[in-house]
Tab-separated table of C-alpha atoms in Angstrom:
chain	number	residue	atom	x	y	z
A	26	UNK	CA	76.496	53.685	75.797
A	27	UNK	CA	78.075	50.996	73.995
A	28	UNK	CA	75.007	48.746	73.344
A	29	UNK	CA	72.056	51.264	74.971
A	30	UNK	CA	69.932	51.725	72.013
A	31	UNK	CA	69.493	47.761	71.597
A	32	UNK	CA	67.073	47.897	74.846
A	33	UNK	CA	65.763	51.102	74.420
A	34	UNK	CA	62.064	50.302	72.714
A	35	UNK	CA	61.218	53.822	70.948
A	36	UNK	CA	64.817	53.631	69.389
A	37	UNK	CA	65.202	54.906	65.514
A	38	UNK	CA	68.792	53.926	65.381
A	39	UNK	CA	69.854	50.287	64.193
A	40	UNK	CA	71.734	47.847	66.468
A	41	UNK	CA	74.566	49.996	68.256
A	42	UNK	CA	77.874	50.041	67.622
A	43	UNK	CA	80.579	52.965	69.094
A	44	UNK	CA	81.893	54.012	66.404
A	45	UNK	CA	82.174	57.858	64.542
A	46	UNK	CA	79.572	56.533	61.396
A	47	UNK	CA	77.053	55.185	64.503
A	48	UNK	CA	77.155	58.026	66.634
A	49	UNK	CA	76.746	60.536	63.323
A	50	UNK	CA	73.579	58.039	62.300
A	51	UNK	CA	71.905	58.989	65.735
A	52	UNK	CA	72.799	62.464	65.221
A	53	UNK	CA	70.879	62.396	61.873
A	54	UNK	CA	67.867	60.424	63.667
A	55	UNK	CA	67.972	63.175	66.001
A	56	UNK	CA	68.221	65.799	63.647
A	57	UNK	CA	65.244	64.807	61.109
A	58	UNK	CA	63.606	63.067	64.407
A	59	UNK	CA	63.151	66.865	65.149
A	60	UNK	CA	62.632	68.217	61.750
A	61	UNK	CA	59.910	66.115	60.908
A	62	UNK	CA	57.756	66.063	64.049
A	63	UNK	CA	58.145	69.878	63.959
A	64	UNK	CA	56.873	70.067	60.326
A	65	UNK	CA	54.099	67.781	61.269
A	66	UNK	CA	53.126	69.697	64.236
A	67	UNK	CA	53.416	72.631	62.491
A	68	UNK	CA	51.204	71.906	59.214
A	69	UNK	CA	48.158	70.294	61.755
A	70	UNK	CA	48.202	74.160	63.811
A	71	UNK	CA	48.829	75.850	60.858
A	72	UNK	CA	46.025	73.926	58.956
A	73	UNK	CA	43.855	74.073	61.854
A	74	UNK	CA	44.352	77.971	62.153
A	75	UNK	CA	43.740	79.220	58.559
A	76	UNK	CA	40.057	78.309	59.400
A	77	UNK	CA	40.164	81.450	60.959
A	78	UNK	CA	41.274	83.550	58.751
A	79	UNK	CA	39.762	86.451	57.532
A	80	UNK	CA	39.249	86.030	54.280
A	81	UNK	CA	38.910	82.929	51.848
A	82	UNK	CA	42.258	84.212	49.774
A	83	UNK	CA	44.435	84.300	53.010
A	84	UNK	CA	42.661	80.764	53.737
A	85	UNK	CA	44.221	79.138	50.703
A	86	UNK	CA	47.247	81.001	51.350
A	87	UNK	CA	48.186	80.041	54.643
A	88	UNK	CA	46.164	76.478	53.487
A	89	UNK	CA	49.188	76.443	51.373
A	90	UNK	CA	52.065	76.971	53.187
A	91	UNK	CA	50.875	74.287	55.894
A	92	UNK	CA	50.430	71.774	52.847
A	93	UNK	CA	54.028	72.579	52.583
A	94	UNK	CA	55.081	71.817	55.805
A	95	UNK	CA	53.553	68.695	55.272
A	96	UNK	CA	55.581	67.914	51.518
A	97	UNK	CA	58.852	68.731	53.615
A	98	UNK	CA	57.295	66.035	56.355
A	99	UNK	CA	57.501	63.672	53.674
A	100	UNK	CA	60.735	64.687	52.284
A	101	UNK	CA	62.261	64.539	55.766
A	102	UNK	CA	60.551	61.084	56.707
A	103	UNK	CA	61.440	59.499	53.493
A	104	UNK	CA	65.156	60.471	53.878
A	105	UNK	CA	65.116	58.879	57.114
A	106	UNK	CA	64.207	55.824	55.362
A	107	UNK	CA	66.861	55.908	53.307
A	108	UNK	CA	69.100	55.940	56.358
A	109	UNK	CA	67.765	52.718	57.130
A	110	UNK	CA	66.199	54.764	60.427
A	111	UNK	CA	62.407	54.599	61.357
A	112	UNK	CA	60.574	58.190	61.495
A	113	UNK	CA	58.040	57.387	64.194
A	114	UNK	CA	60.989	56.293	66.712
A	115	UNK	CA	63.184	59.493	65.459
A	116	UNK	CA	60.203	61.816	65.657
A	117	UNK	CA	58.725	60.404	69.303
A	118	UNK	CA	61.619	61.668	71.672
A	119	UNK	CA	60.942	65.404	70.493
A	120	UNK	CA	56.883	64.676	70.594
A	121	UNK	CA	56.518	66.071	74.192
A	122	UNK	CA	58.609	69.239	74.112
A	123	UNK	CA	57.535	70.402	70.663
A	124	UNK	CA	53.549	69.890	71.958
A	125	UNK	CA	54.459	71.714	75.235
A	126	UNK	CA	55.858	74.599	72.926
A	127	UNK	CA	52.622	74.456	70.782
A	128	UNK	CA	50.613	74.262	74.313
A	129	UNK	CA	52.516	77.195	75.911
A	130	UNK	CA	52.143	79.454	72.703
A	131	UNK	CA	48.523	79.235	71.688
A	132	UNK	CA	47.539	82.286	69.705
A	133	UNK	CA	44.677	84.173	70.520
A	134	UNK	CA	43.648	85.426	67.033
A	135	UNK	CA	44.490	84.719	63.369
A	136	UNK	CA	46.771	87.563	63.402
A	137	UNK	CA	48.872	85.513	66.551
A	138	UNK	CA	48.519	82.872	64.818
A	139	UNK	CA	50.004	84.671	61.608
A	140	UNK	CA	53.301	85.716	63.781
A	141	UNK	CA	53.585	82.317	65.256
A	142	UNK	CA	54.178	81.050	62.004
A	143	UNK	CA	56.712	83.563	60.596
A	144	UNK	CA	58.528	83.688	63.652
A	145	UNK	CA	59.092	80.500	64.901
A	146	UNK	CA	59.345	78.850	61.259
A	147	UNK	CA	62.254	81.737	60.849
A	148	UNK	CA	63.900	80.467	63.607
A	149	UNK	CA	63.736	76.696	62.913
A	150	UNK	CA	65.483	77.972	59.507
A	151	UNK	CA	68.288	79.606	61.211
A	152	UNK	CA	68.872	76.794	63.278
A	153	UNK	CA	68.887	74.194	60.907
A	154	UNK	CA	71.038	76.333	58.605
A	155	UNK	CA	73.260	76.442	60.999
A	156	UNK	CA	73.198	72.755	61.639
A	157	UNK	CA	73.608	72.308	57.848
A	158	UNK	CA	77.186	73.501	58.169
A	159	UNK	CA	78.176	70.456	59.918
A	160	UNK	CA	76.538	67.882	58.362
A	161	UNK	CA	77.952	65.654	54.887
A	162	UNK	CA	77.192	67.364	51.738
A	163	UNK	CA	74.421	65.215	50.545
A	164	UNK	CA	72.522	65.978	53.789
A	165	UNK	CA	73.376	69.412	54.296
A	166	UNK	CA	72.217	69.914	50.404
A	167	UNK	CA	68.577	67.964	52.060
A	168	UNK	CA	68.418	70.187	54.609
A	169	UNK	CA	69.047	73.332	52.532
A	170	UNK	CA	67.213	72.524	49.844
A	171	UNK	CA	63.690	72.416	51.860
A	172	UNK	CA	64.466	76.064	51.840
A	173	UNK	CA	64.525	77.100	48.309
A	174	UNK	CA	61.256	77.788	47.157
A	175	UNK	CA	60.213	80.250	44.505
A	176	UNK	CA	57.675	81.913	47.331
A	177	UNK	CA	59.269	81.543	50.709
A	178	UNK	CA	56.963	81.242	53.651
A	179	UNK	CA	58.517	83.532	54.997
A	180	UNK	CA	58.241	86.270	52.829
A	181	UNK	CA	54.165	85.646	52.734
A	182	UNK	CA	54.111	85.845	56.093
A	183	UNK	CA	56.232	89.033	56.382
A	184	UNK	CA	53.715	90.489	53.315
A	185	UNK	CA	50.662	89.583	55.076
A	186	UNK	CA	51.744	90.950	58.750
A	187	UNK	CA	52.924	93.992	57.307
A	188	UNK	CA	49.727	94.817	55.610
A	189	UNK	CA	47.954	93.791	58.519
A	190	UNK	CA	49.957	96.334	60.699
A	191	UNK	CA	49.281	98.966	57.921
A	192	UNK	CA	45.214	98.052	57.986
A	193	UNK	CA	45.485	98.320	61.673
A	194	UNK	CA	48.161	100.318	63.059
A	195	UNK	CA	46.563	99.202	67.428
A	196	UNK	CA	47.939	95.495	66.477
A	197	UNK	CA	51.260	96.838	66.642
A	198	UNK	CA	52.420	96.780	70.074
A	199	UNK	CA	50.012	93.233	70.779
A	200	UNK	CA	52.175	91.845	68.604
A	201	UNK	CA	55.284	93.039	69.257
A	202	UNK	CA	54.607	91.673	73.165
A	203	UNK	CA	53.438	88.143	71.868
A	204	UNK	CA	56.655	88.202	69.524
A	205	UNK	CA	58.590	88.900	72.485
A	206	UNK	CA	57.052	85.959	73.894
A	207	UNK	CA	57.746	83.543	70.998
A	208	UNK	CA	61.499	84.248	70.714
A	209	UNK	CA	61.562	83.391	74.259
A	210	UNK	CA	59.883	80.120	74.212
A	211	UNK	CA	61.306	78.967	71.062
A	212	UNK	CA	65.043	79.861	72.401
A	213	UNK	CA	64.033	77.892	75.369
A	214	UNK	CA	62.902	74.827	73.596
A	215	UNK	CA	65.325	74.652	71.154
A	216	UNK	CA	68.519	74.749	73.982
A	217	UNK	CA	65.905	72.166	75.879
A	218	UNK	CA	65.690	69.778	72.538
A	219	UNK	CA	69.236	70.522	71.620
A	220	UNK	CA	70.992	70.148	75.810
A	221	UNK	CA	68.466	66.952	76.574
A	222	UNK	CA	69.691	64.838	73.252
A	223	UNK	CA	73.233	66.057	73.870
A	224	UNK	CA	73.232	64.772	77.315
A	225	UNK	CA	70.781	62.066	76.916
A	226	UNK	CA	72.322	60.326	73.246
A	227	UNK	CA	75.663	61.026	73.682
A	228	UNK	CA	76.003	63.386	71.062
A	229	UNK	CA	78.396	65.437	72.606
A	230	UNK	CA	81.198	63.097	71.073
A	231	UNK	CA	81.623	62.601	67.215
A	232	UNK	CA	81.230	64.809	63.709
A	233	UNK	CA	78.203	66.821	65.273
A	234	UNK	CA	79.895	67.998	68.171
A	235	UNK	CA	80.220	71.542	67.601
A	236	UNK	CA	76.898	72.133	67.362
A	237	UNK	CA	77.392	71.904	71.538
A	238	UNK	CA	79.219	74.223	74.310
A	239	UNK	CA	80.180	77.605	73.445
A	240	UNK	CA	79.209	77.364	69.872
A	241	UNK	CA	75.951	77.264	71.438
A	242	UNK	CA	75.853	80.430	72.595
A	243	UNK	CA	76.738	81.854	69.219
A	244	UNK	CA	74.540	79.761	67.949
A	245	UNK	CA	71.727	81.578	70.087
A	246	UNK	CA	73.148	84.935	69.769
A	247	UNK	CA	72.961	84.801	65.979
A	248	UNK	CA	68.817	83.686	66.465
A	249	UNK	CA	68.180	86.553	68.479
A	250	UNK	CA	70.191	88.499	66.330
A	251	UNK	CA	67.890	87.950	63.504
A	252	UNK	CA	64.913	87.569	65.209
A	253	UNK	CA	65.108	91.433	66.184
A	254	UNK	CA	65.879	92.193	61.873
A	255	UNK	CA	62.518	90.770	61.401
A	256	UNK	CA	60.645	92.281	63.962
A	257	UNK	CA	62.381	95.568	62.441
A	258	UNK	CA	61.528	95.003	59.321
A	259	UNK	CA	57.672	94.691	60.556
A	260	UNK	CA	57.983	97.934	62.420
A	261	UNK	CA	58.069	96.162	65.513
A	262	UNK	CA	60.265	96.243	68.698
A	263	UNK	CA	61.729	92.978	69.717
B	20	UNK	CA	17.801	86.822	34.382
B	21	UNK	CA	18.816	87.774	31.054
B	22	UNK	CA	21.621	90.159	32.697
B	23	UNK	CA	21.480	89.645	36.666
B	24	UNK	CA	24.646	88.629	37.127
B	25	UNK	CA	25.434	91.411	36.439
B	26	UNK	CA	24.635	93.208	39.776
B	27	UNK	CA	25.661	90.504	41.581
B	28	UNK	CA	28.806	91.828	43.458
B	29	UNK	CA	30.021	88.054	44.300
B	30	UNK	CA	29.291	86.693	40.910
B	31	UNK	CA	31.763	84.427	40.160
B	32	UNK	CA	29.886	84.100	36.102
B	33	UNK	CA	31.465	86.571	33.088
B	34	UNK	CA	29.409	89.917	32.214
B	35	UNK	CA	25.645	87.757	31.463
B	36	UNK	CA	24.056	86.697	28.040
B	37	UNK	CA	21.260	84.178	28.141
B	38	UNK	CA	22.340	81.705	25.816
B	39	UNK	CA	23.402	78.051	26.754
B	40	UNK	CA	26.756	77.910	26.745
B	41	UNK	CA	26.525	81.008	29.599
B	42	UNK	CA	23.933	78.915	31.527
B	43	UNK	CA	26.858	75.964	31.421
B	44	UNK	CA	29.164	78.086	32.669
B	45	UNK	CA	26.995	79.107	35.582
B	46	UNK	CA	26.532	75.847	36.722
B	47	UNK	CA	30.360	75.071	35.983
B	48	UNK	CA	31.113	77.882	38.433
B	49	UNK	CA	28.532	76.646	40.881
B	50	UNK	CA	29.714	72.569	40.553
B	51	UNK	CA	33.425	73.701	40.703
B	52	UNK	CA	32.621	76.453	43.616
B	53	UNK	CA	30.845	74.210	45.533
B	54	UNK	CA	33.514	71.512	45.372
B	55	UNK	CA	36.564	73.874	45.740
B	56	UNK	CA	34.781	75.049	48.698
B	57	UNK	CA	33.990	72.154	50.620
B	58	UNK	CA	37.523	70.209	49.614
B	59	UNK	CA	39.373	73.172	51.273
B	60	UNK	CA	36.623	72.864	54.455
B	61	UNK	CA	37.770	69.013	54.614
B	62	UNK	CA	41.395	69.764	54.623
B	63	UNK	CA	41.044	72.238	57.078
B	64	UNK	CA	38.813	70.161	59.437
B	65	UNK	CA	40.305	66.747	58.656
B	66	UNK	CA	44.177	68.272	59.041
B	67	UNK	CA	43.011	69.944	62.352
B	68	UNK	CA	41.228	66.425	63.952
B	69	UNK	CA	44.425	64.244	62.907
B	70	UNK	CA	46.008	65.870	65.356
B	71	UNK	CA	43.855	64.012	67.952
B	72	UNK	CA	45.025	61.081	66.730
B	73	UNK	CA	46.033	57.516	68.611
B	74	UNK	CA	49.018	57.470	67.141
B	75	UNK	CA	51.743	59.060	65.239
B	76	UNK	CA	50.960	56.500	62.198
B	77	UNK	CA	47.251	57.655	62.391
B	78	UNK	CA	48.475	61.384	62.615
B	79	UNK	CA	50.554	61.105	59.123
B	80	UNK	CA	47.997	59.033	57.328
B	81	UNK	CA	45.124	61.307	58.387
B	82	UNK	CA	47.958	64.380	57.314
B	83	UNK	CA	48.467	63.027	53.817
B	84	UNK	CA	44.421	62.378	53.143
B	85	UNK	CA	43.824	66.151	54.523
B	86	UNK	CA	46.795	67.174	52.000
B	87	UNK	CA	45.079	65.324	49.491
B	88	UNK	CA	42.209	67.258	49.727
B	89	UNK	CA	44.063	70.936	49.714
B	90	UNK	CA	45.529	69.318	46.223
B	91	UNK	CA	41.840	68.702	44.822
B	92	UNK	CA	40.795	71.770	45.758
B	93	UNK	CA	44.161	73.625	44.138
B	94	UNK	CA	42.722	71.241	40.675
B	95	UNK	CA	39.603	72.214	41.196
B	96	UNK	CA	40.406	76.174	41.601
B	97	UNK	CA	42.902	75.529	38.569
B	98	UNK	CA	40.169	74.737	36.639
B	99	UNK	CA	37.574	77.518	37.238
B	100	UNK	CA	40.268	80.108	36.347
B	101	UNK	CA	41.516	78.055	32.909
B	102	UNK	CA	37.333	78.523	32.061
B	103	UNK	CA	37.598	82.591	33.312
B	104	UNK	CA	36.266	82.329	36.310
B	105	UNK	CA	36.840	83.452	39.756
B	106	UNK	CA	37.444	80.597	42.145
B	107	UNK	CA	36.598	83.208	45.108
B	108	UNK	CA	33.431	84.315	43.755
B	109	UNK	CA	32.628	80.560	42.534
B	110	UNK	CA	33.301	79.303	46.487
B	111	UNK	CA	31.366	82.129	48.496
B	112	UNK	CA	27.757	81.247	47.705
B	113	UNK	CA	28.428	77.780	49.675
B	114	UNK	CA	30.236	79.287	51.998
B	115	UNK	CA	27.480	79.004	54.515
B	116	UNK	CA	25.872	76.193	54.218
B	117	UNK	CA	29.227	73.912	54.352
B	118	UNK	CA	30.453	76.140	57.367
B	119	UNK	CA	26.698	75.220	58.992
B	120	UNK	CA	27.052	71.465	58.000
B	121	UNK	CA	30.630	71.078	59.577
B	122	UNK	CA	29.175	73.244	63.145
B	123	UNK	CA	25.607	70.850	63.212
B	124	UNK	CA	28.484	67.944	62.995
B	125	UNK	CA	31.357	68.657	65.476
B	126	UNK	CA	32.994	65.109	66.560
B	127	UNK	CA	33.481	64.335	70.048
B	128	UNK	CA	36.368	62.653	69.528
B	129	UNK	CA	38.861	60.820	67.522
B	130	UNK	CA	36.891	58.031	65.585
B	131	UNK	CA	33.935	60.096	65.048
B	132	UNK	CA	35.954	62.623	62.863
B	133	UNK	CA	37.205	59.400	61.164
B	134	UNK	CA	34.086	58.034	60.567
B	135	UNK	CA	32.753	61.935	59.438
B	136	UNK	CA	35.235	61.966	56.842
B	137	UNK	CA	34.668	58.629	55.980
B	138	UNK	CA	30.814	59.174	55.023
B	139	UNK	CA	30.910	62.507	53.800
B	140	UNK	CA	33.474	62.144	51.229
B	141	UNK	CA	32.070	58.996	49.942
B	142	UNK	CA	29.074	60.391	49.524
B	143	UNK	CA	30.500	64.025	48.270
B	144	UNK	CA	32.550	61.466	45.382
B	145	UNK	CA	29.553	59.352	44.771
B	146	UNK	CA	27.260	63.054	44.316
B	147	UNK	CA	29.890	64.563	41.777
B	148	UNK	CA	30.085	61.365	39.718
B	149	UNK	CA	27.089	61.322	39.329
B	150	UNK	CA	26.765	65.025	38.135
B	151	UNK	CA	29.578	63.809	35.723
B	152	UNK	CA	27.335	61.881	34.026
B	153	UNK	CA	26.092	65.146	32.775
B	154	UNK	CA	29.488	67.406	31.801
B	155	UNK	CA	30.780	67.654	28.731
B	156	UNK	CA	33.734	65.029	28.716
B	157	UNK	CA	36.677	66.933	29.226
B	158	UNK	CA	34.694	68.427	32.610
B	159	UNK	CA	33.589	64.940	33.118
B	160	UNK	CA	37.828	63.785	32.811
B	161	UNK	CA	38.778	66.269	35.297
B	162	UNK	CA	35.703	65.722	37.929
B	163	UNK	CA	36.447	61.910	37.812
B	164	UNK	CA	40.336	62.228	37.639
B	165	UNK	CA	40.398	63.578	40.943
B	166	UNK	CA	38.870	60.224	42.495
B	167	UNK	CA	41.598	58.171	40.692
B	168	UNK	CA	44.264	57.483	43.447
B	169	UNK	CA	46.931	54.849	44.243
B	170	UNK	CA	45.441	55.020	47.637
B	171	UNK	CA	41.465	56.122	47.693
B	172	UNK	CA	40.808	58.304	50.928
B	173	UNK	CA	37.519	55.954	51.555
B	174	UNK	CA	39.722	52.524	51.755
B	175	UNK	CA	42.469	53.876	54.202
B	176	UNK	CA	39.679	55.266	56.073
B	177	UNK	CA	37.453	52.224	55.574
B	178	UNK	CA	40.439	49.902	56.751
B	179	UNK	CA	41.167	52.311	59.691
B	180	UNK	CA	37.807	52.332	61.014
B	181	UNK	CA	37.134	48.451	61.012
B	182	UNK	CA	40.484	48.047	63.012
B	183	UNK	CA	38.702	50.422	65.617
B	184	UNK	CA	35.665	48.733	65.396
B	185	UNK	CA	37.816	45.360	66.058
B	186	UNK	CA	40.060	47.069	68.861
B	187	UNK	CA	36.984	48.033	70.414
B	188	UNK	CA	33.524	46.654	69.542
B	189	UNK	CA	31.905	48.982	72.197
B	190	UNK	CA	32.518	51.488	69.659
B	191	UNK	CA	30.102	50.188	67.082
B	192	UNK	CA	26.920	51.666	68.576
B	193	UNK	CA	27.754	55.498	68.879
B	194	UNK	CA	29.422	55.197	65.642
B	195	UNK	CA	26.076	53.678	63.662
B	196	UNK	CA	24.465	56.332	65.991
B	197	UNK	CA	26.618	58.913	64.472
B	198	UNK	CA	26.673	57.485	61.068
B	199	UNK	CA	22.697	58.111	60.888
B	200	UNK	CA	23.158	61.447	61.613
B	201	UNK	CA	26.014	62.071	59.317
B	202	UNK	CA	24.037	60.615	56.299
B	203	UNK	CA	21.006	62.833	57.436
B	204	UNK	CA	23.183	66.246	57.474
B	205	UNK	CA	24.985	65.433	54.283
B	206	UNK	CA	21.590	64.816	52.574
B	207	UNK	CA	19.442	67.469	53.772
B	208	UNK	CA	22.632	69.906	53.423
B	209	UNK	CA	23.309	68.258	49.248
B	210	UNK	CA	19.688	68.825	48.441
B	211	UNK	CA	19.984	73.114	49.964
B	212	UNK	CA	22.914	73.313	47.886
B	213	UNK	CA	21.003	72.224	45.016
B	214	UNK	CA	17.651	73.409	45.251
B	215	UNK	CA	18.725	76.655	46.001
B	216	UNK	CA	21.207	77.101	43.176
B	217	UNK	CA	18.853	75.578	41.258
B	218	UNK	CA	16.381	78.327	42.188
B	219	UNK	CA	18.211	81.059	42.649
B	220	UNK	CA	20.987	80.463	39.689
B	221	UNK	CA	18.233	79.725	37.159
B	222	UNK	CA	19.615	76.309	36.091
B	223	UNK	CA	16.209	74.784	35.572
B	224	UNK	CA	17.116	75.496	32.526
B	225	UNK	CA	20.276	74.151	30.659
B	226	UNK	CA	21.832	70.992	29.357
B	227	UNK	CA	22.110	70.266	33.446
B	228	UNK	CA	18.870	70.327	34.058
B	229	UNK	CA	18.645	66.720	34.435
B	230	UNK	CA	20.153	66.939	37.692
B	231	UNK	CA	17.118	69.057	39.213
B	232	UNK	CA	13.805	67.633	39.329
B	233	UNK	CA	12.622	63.823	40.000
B	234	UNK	CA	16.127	62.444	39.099
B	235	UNK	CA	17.024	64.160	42.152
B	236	UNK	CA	15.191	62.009	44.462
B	237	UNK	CA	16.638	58.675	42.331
B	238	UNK	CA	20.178	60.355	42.881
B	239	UNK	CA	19.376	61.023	46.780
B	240	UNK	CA	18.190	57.730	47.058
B	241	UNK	CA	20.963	56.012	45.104
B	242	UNK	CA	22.966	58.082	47.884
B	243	UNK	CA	21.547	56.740	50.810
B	244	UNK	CA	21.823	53.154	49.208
B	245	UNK	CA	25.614	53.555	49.014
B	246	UNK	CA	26.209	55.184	52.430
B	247	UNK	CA	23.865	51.836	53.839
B	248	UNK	CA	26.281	49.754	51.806
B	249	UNK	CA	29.254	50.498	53.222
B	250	UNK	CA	27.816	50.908	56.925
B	251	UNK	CA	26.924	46.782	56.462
B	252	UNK	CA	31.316	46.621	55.488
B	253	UNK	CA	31.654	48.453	58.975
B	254	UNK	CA	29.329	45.848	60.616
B	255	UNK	CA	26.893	49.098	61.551
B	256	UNK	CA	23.176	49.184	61.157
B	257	UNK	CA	22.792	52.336	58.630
């Protein structure tokens, strides 16, 4: 472990040393690694599927909140500058899981693509709130901060779904399924992203390591947890 | 015309009078519509085709241009509601005929969505300017301001493309191949848009005027002139 990450070619972190400030500096590579390649990822589908919306208004909407993901992109990359850490090496470990998520959950319609977006961007919150608990006060205040926006996505989503459900009451249980389907997959990528850098980097020593074990399973509880509010809140069964 | 507008449910134009100043803001509503429209088409297309990208480099720098665009749009829109007009309304008349100029020009991979981008916004910047030549000068300001950048979208995609063409100078045929027909497209699909506004919208008459008519064909052929130009920087036969 000691000096690994000097012959490891795709590595963000600097030349390795054992100590708690090292092992807390791959934690963060990890951490916005993840963040950012999931914000990218999500602003090119997102981008790609308000083409296909049904009307020009919920185009520049959902246009929008994809040029978002992209601003927080940029916020997360340029942090990870500032760490002295390269975003293309912290963002290309997490490159093939968070495609094969993208690949195993393609939506069939704008209205899938619609609940894609509210839940699994719902559930990245959670989990990086979470994470935020753990994490030095400058960073968690980063991390939190991407959240506090005068229009949450969320909250558009949740509008638009709901009066999509009210236009057409037969989306209802589609949805519900393919929501179903989405907590699942997302549940199973994140313990996949989370178990494989645990194992992989070490991380289960140091600052960051209750995040891992038992906490975990809270951790996942909670998600679910929440994940069935929402789908409540939409009328929905989860 | 003195009051068709009127009955026009997707007029984007104020209750109609026939006096100049209404004719001006006709044609601001179609110049602005037009524009809105097809900047939120490139974000859309360009955002959805970086994600084919080589590399992770090429996937953010493709990301921030397609951003770019969604922000010139969001100007753009800005603008036609400051004058009292409805950016919806102004947009839906070119809905069409952008939507049928991105389907007769699908890439087939990668570097032809580069090189699309590349030749249709130079030739979309090098159209409005000159159209600015003929705004009052606070239109003029804002239709200009939007092609002052740091960073202009045609040299990062300028530089991007001759490093392909250097990587791999098999590439040079299909791309002047594709480069022809791009030119064609955006030409034949320019001179629609204007001809029938032009017809349709009334704005023969009208301190625009000058637009319509033979300066057209100088303007088309000023076009082509440019687009040649900057094929001969790419090493392509236009």
């Amino acid at each position: 472990m000691t000096n690994g990450t000097r012959t490891e070619p795709d590595s963000a972190y600097g030349p390795g040393s054992s100590d708690d400030g090292d092992i807390y500096r791959r934690f963060l590579a990890d951490l916005f690694g993840v963040m950012a390649y999931g914000e990218l990822s999500a602003f090119e589908r997102m981008s790609s599927d308000a083409r296909f919306s049904p009307t020009l208004h919920d185009r520049t909407v959902l246009g929008r909140l994809a040029v978002r993901e992209y601003e927080h992109f940029e916020c997360v990359t340029e942090h990870l500058v500032k760490l002295g850490l390269d975003p293309e090496a912290a963002m290309r470990p997490f490159q093939p899981s968070v495609d094969a998520f993208h690949d195993r959950t393609r939506p069939a319609d704008w209205f899938e693509s619609l609940m894609k977006f509210y839940v699994t961007d719902a559930i990245s919150d959670d989990f990086y709130q979470s994470v935020a608990a753990r994490l030095d006060p400058a960073t968690a205040e980063l991390v939190l901060g991407l959240k506090e926006e005068a229009e949450p996505a969320g909250e558009v989503l949740e509008a638009r779904l709901q009066q999509a459900l009210a236009d057409d009451p037969r989306l209802a249980s589609r949805l519900a399924l393919w929501g179903r389907r989405l907590v699942g997959e997302a549940l199973t990528q994140a313990q996949r992203v989370v178990l494989e850098r645990a194992v992989g980097g070490g991380h289960l020593q140091g600052p960051a390591q209750g995040v891992y074990g038992d906490e975990l399973k809270t951790l996942f509880a909670e998600l679910t947890r929440n994940h069935s509010r929402r789908m409540s809140r939409l009328g929905l069964t989860a």
